PDB file of C-alpha atoms and ligand atoms in Angstrom:
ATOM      1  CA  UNK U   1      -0.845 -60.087  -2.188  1.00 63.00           C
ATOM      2  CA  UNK U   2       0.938 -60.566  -5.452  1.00 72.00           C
ATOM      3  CA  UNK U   3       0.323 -63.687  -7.540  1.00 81.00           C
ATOM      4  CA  UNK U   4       2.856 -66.298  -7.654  1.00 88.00           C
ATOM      5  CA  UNK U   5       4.592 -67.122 -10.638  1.00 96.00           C
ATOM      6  CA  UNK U   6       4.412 -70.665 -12.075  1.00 97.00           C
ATOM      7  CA  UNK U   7       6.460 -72.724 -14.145  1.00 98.00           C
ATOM      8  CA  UNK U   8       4.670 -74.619 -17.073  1.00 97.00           C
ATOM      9  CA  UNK U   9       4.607 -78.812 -16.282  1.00 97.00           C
ATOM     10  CA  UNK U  10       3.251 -81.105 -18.863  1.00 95.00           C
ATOM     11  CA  UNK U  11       3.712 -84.906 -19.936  1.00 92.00           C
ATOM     12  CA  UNK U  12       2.558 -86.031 -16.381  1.00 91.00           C
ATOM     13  CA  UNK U  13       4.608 -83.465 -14.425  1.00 90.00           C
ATOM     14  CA  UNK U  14       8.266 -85.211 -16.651  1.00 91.00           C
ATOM     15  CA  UNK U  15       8.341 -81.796 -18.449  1.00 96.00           C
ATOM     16  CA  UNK U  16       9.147 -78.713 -16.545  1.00 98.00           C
ATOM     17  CA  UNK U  17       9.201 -75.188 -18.753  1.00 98.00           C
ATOM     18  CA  UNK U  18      10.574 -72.139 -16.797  1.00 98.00           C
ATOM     19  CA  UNK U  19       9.141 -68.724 -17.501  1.00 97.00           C
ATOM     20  CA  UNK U  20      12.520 -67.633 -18.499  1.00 97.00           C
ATOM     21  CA  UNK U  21      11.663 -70.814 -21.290  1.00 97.00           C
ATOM     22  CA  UNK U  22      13.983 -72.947 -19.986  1.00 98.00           C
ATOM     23  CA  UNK U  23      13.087 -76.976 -20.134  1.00 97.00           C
ATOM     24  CA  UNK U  24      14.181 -79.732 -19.348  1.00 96.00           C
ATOM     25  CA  UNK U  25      15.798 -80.890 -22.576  1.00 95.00           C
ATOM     26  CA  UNK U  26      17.361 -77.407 -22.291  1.00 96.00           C
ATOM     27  CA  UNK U  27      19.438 -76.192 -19.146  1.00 96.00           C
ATOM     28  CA  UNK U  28      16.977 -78.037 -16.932  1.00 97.00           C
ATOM     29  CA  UNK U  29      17.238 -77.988 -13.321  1.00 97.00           C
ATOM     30  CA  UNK U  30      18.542 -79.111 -10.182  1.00 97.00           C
ATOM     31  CA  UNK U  31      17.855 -79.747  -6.594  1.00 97.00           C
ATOM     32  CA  UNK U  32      18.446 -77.549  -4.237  1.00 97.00           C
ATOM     33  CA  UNK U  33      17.803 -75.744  -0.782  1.00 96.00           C
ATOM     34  CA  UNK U  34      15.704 -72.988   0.242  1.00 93.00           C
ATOM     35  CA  UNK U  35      18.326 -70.577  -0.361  1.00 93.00           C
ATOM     36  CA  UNK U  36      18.960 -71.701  -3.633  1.00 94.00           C
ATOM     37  CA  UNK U  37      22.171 -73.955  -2.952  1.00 95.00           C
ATOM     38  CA  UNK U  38      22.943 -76.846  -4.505  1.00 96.00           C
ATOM     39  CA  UNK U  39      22.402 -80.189  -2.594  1.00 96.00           C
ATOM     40  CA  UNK U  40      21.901 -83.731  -3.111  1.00 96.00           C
ATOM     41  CA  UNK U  41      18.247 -84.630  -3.215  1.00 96.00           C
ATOM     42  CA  UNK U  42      18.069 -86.695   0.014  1.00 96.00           C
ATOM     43  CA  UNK U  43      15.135 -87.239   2.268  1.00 92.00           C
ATOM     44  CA  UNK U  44      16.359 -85.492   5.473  1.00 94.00           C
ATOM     45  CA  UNK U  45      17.737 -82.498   3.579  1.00 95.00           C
ATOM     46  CA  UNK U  46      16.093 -82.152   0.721  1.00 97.00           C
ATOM     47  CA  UNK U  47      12.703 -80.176   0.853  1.00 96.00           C
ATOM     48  CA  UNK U  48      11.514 -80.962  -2.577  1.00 97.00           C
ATOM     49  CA  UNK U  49      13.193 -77.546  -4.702  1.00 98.00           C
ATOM     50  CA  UNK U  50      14.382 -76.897  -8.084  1.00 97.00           C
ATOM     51  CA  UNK U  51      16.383 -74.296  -8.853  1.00 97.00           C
ATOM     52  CA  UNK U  52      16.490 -73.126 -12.691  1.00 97.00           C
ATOM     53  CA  UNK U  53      20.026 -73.719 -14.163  1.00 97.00           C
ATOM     54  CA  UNK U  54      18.856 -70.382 -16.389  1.00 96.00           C
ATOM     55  CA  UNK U  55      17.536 -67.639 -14.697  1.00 96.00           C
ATOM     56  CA  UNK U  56      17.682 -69.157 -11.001  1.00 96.00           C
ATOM     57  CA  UNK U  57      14.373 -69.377 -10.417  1.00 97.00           C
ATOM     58  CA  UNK U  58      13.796 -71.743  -7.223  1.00 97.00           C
ATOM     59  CA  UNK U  59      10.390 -73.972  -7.535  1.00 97.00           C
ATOM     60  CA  UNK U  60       8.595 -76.228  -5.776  1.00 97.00           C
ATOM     61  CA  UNK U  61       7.895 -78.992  -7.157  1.00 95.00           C
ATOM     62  CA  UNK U  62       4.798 -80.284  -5.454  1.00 95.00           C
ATOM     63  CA  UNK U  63       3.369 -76.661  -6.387  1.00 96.00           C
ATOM     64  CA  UNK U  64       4.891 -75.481  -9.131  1.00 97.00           C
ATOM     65  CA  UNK U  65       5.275 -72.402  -7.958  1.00 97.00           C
ATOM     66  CA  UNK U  66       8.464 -69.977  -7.975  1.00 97.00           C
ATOM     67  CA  UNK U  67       9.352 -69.443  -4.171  1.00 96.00           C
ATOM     68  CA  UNK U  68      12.173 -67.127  -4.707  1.00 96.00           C
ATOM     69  CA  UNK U  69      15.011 -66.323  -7.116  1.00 96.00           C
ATOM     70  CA  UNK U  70      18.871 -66.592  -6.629  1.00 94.00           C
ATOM     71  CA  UNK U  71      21.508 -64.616  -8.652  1.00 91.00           C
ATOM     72  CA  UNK U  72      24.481 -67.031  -7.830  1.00 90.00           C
ATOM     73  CA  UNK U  73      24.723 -70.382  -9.296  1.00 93.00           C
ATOM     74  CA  UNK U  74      27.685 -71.100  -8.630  1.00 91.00           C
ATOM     75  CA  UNK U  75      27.211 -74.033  -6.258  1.00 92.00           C
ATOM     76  CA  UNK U  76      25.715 -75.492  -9.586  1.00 94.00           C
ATOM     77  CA  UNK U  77      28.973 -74.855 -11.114  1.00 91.00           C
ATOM     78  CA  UNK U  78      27.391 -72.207 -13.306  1.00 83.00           C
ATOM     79  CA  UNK U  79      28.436 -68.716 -13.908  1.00 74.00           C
ATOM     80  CA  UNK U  80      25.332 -66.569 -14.643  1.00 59.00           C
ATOM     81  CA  UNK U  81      25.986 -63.175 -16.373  1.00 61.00           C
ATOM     82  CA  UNK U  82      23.555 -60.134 -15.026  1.00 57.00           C
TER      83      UNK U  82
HETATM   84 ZN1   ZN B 101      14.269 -70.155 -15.559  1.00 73.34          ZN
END
């Protein structure tokens, strides 16, 4: 079983750090579904991700643990180059 990768949280869980570096006063990040699309955070959809607006990295944020990682952002509006 391979070890889950974490983001970095500090000031009370307000500042998220990626592993690609990305923060929140950076890129940041946005909600999202399980499959990495964009959607508004509400309580019957929403599930509680984060997708990276950098490297795509989708988090949980009760965990802070990388769940999986999506190449297209462009639900987010953002073209990311491989
Ligand atoms: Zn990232």
């Amino acid at each position: 079983m391979t070890k889950k990768e974490k983001i970095t949280v500090s000031n009370n869980g307000d500042h998220w750090i990626c592993i690609c570096n990305n923060n929140t006063m950076n890129s940041g990040f946005d909600t999202c579904d399980k499959n990495g699309e964009y959607i508004e955070p509400l309580a019957d959809i929403w599930t509680g991700l984060y997708a990276c607006l950098d490297c795509g990295r989708v988090i949980n944020q009760e965990t802070h643990e990388v769940v999986t990682r999506i190449k297209d952002l462009s639900s987010f509006g953002i073209t990311v180059q491989s």
